[in-house]
Tab-separated table of C-alpha atoms in Angstrom:
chain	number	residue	atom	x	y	z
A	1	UNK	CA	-20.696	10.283	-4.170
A	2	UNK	CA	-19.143	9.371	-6.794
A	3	UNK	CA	-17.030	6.278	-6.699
A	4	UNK	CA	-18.182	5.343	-3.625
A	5	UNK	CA	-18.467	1.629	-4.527
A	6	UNK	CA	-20.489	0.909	-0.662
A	7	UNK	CA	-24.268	1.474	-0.524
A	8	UNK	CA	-24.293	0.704	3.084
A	9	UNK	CA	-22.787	-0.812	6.128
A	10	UNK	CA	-24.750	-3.434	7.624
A	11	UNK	CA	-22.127	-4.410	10.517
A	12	UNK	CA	-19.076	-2.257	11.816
A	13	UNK	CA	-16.793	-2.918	14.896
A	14	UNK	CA	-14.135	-1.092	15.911
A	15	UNK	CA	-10.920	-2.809	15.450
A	16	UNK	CA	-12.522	-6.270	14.233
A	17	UNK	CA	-14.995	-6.579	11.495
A	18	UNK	CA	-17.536	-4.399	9.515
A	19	UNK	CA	-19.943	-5.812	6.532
A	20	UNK	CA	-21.170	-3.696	3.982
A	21	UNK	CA	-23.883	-4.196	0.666
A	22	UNK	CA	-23.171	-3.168	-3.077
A	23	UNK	CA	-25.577	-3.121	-5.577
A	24	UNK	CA	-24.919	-3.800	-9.074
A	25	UNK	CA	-27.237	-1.891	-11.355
A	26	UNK	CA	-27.094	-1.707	-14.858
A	27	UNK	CA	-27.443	2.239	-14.096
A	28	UNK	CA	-24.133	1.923	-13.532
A	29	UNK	CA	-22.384	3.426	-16.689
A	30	UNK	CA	-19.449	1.263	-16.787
A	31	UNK	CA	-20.993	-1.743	-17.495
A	32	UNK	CA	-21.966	-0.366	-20.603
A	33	UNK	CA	-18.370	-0.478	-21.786
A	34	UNK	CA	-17.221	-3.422	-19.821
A	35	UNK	CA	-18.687	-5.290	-21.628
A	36	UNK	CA	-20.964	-4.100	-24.343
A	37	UNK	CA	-23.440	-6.833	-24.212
A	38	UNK	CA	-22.129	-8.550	-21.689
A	39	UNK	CA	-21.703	-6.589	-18.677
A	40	UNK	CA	-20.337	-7.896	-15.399
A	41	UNK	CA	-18.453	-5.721	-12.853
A	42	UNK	CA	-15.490	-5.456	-13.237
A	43	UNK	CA	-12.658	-7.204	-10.809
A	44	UNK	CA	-10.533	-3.901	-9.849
A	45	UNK	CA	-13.557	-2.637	-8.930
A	46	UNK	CA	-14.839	-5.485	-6.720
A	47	UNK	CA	-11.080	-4.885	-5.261
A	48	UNK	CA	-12.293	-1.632	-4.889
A	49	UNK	CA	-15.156	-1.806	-3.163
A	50	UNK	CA	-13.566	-4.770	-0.984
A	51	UNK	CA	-11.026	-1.751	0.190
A	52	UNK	CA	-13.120	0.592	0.732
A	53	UNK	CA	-15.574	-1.338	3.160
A	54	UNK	CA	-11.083	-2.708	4.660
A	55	UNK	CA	-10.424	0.616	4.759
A	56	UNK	CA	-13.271	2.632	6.660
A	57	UNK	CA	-13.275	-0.388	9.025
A	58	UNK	CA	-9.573	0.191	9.810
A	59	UNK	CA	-10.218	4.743	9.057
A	60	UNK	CA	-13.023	4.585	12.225
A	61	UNK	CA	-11.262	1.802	14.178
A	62	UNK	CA	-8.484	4.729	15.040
A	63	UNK	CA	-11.541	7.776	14.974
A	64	UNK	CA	-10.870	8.646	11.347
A	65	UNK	CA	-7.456	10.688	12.198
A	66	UNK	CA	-5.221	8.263	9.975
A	67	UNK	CA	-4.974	8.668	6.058
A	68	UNK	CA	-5.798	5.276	5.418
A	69	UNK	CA	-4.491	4.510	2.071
A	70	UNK	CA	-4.756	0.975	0.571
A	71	UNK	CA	-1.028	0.333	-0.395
A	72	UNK	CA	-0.621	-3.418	-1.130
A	73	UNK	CA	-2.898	-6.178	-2.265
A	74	UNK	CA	-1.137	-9.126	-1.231
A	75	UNK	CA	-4.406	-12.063	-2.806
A	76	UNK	CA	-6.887	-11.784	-4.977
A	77	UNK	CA	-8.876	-14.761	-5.781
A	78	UNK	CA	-12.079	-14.471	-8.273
A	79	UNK	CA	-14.195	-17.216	-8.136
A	80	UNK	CA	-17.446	-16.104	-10.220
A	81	UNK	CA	-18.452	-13.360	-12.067
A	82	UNK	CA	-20.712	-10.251	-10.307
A	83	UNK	CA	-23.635	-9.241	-12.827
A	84	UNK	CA	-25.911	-6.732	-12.612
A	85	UNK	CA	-28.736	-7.153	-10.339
A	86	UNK	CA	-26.725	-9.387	-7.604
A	87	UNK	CA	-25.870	-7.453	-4.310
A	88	UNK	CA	-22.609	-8.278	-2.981
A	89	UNK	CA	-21.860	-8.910	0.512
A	90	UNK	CA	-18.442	-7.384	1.512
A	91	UNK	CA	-16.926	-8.444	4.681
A	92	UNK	CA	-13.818	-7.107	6.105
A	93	UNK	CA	-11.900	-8.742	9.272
A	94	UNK	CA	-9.115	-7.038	10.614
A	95	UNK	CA	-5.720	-9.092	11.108
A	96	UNK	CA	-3.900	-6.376	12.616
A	97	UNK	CA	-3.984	-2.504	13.273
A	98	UNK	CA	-1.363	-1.018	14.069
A	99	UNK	CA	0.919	2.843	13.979
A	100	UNK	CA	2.012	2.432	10.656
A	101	UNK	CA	-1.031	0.629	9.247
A	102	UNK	CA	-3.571	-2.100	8.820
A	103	UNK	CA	-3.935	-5.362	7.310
A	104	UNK	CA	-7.384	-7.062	6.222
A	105	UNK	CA	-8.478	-10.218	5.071
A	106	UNK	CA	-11.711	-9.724	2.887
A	107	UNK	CA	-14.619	-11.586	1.447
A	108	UNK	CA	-17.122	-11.293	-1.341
A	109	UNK	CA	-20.501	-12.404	-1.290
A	110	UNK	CA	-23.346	-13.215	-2.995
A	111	UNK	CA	-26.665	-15.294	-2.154
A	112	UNK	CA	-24.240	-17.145	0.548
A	113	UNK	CA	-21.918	-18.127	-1.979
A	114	UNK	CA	-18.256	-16.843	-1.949
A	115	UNK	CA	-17.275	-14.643	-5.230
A	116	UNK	CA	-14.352	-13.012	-4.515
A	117	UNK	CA	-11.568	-12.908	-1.705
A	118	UNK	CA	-8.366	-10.356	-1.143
A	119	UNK	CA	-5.843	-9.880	1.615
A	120	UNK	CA	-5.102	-6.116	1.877
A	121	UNK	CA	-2.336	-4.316	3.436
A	122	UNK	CA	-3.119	-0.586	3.974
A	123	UNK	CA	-0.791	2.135	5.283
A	124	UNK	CA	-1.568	5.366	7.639
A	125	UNK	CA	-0.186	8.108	5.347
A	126	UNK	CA	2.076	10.485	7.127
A	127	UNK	CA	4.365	12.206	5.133
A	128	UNK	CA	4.217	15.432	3.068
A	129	UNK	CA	1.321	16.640	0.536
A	130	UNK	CA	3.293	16.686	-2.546
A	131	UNK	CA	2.064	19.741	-2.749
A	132	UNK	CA	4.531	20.600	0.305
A	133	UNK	CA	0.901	21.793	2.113
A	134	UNK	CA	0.502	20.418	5.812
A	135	UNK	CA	-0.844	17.499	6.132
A	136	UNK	CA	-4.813	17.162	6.966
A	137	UNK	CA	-7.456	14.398	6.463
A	138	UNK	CA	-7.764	13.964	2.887
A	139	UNK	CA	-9.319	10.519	3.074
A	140	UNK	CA	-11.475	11.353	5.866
A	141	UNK	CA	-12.311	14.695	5.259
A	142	UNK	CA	-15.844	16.455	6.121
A	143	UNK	CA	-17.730	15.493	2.621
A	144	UNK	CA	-17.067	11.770	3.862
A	145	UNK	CA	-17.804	12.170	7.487
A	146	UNK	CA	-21.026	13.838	7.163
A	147	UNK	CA	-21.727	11.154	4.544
A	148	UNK	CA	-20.737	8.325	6.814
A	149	UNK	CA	-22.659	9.188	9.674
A	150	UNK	CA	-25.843	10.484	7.991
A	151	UNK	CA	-26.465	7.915	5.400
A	152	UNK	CA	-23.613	5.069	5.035
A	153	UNK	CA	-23.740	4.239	8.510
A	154	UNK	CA	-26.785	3.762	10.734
A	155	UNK	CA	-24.609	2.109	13.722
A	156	UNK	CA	-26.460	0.509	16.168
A	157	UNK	CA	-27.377	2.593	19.362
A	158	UNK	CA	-24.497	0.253	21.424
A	159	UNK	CA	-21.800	0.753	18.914
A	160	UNK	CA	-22.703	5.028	19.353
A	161	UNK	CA	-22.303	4.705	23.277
A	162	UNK	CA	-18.955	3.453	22.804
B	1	UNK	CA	15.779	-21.616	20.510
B	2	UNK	CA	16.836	-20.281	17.430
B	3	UNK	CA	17.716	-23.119	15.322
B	4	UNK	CA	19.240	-21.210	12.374
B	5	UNK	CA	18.209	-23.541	9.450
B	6	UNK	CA	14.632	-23.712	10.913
B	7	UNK	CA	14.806	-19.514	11.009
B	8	UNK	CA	16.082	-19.462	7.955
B	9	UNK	CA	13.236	-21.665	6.488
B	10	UNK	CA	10.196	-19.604	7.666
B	11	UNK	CA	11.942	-16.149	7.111
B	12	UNK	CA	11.964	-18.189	3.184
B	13	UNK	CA	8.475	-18.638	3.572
B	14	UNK	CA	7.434	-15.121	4.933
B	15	UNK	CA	9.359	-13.991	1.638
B	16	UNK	CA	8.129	-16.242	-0.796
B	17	UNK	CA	4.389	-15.195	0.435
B	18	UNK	CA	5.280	-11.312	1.014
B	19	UNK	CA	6.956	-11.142	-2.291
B	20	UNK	CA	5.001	-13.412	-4.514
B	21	UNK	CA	7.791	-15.368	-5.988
B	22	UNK	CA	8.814	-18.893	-6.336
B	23	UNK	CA	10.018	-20.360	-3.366
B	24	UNK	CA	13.510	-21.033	-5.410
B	25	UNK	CA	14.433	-18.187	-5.999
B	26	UNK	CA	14.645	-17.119	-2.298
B	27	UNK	CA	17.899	-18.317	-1.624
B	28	UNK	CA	20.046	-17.246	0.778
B	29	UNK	CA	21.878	-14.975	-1.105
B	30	UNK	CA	18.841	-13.288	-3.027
B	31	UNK	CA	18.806	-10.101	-2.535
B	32	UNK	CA	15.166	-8.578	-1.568
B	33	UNK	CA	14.966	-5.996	-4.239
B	34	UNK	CA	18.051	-7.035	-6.769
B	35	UNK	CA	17.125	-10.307	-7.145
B	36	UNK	CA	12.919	-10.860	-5.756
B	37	UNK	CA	11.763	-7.399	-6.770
B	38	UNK	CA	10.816	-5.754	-3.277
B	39	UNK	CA	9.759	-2.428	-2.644
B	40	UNK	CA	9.708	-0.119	-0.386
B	41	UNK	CA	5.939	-0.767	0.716
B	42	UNK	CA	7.319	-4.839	1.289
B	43	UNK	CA	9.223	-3.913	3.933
B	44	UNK	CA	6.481	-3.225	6.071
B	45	UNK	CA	4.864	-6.343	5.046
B	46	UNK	CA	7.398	-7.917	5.805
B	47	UNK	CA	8.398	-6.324	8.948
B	48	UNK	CA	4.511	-7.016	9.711
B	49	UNK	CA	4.606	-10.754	9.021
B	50	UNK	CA	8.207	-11.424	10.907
B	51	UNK	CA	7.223	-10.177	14.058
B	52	UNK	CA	3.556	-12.511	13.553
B	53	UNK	CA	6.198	-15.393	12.763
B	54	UNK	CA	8.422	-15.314	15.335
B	55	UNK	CA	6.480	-13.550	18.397
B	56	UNK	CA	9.337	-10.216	18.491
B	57	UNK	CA	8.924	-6.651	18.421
B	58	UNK	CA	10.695	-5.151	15.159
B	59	UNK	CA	11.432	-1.435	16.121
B	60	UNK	CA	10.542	0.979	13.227
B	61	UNK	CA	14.059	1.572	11.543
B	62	UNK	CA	15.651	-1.287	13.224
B	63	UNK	CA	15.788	-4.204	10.027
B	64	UNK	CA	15.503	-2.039	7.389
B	65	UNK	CA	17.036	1.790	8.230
B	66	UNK	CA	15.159	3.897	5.962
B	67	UNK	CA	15.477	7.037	8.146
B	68	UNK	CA	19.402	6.540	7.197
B	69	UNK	CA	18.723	7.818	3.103
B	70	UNK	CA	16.860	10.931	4.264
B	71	UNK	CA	19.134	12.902	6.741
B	72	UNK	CA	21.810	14.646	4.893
B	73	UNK	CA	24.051	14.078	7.396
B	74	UNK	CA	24.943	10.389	6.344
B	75	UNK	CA	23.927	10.949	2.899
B	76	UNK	CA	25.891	13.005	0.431
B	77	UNK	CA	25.518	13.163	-3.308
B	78	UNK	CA	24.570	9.412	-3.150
B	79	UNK	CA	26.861	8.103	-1.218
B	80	UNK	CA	27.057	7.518	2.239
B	81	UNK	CA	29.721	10.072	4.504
B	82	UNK	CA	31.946	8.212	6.693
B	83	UNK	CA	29.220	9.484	9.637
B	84	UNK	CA	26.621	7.232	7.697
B	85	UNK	CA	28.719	4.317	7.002
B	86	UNK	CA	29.416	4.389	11.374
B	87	UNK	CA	25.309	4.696	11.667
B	88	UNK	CA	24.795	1.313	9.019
B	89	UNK	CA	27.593	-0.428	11.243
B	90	UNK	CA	25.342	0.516	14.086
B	91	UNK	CA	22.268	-0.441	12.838
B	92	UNK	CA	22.851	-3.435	10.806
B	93	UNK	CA	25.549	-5.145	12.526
B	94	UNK	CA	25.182	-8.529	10.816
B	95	UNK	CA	25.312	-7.275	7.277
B	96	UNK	CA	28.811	-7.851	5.350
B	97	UNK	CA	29.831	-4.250	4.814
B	98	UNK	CA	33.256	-4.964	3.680
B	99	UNK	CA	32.159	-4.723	-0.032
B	100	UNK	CA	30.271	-1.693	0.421
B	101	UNK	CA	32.453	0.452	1.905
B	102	UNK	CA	34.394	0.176	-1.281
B	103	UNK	CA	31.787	2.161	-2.882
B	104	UNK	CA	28.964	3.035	-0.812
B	105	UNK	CA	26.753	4.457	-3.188
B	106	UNK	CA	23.064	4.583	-1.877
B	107	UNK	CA	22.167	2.256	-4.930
B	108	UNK	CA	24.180	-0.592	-3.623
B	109	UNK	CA	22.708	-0.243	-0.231
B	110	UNK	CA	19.202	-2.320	-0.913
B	111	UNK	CA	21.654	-4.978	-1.934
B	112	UNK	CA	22.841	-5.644	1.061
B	113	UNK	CA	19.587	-6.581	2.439
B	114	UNK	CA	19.775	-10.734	1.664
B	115	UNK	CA	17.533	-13.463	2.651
B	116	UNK	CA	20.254	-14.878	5.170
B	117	UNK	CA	20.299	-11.596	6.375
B	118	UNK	CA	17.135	-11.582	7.706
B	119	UNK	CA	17.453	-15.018	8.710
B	120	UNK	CA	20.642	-13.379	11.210
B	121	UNK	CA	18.485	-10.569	12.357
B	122	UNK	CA	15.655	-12.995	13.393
B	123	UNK	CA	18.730	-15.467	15.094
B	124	UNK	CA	19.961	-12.700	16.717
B	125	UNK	CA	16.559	-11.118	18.175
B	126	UNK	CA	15.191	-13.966	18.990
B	127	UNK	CA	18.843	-15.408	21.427
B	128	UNK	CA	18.397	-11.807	23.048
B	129	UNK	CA	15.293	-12.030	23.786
B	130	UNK	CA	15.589	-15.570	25.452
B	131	UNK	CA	18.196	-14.344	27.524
């Protein structure tokens, strides 16, 4: 899937904590342009990833009915620089969960040592489809369910009795 | 115990973190989006991070009344009816209105939303809740 900036969740628990792996490959075709020669990922994209491993934590701690959309970064701290061929360890620990929305404090790592860290505030989106259509899942919608069970997330046989 | 000079202090702090600004710029007459740039999406931040602070329970609506600039009956051509003025009274009884209701254009209405006024809120939840 395109974008999808996870390869797979290692660790996920409802309401507290899930850990996730990224690759970084030079088959990546960004890297070619950031930057030629040089290529490191870049850090909206570790962001990025960061908030997507925040935001399915806090998307399946409420069964994937909220549109979980990441609405504030409130830190983002870059220590070192991710090149191709490291695999990052995301971590994401939930601070609180609540109606309107979640906040998540989230870590970066690679070979034990810390690269990146951001503190992200998302929101459960509840108004109108600007396209005035009702509102359905649009973050959590079939494509990335299927996906999510099938191949992002083997859970462990005592998180699926749960 | 709501020592107002110790309330006022962390509500500074909340704001300085919430809003990423310099801690002297949030005065106590600073207004949250005139004067340290919040938005919308800050509020519940900072809604969030107030009732961490001080252990209370922040209704939705109750600190900052958003519901108030959608419903047409307090809202008119961008300025709030007579009916809306008596539902901000309501709402946000510690806020100095007198100044507004010269002109109470929607526009003016984040403005009334100050440091100190937060700093009231928090007094003022936090005495009613120890009684």
């Amino acid at each position: 899937m395109r974008w999808l900036l996870i390869d797979k969740f290692i660790e996920i628990q409802k309401g507290k904590y899930a850990k996730a792996i990224k690759n970084i490959t030079l088959g990546e075709d960004h890297l070619h342009d950031h930057f030629p020669t040089f290529p490191i990922m870049p850090n909206s994209l570790i962001i990025e990833s960061l908030a997507q491993t925040a935001g399915v934590l806090a998307g399946y701690s409420k069964d994937f009915k909220q549109n979980v959309i990441l609405s504030k970064i409130n830190k983002a701290i870059f220590y070192r620089m991710a090149l191709p061929g490291d695999q990052l360890i995301l971590e994401a620990r939930m601070v609180d969960l609540r109606d309107e929305g979640a906040w998540l404090e989230t870590t970066a790592t690679v070979d034990g040592e810390i690269l990146a860290e951001a503190s992200l505030m998302f929101v459960h989106w509840q108004g109108e489809l600007p396209s005035g259509k009702r509102l359905v899942n649009f973050v959590f919608n079939e494509r990335f369910m299927s996906f999510f069970r099938s191949n992002l997330a083997q859970l462990s046989a005592e998180e699926k009795k749960k | 115990m709501a020592d107002k000079e110790k309330v006022l202090q962390k509500v500074q702090d909340i704001l300085t973190d919430a809003l990423g600004v310099d801690e002297e710029e949030v005065t106590e007459h600073a207004s949250l989006v005139a004067d340290l740039g919040a938005e919308s999406i800050d509020f519940l931040d900072i809604v969030f991070r107030l009732e961490k602070t001080f252990n209370i329970k922040i209704p939705r609506g109750d600190l900052f009344p958003e519901d108030l600039l959608s419903d047409e009956n307090y809202v008119q051509e961008g300025k709030l009816t007579p009916e809306g003025l008596r539902v901000l009274k309501e709402k946000v009884p510690y806020a100095n209105l007198s100044e507004f209701e010269k002109n109470p254009d929607v526009s003016g209405l984040a403005n009334l939303f100050t440091v100190g006024m937060i700093a009231s809120y928090v007094t003022g939840r936090l005495a009613s809740q120890a009684t």
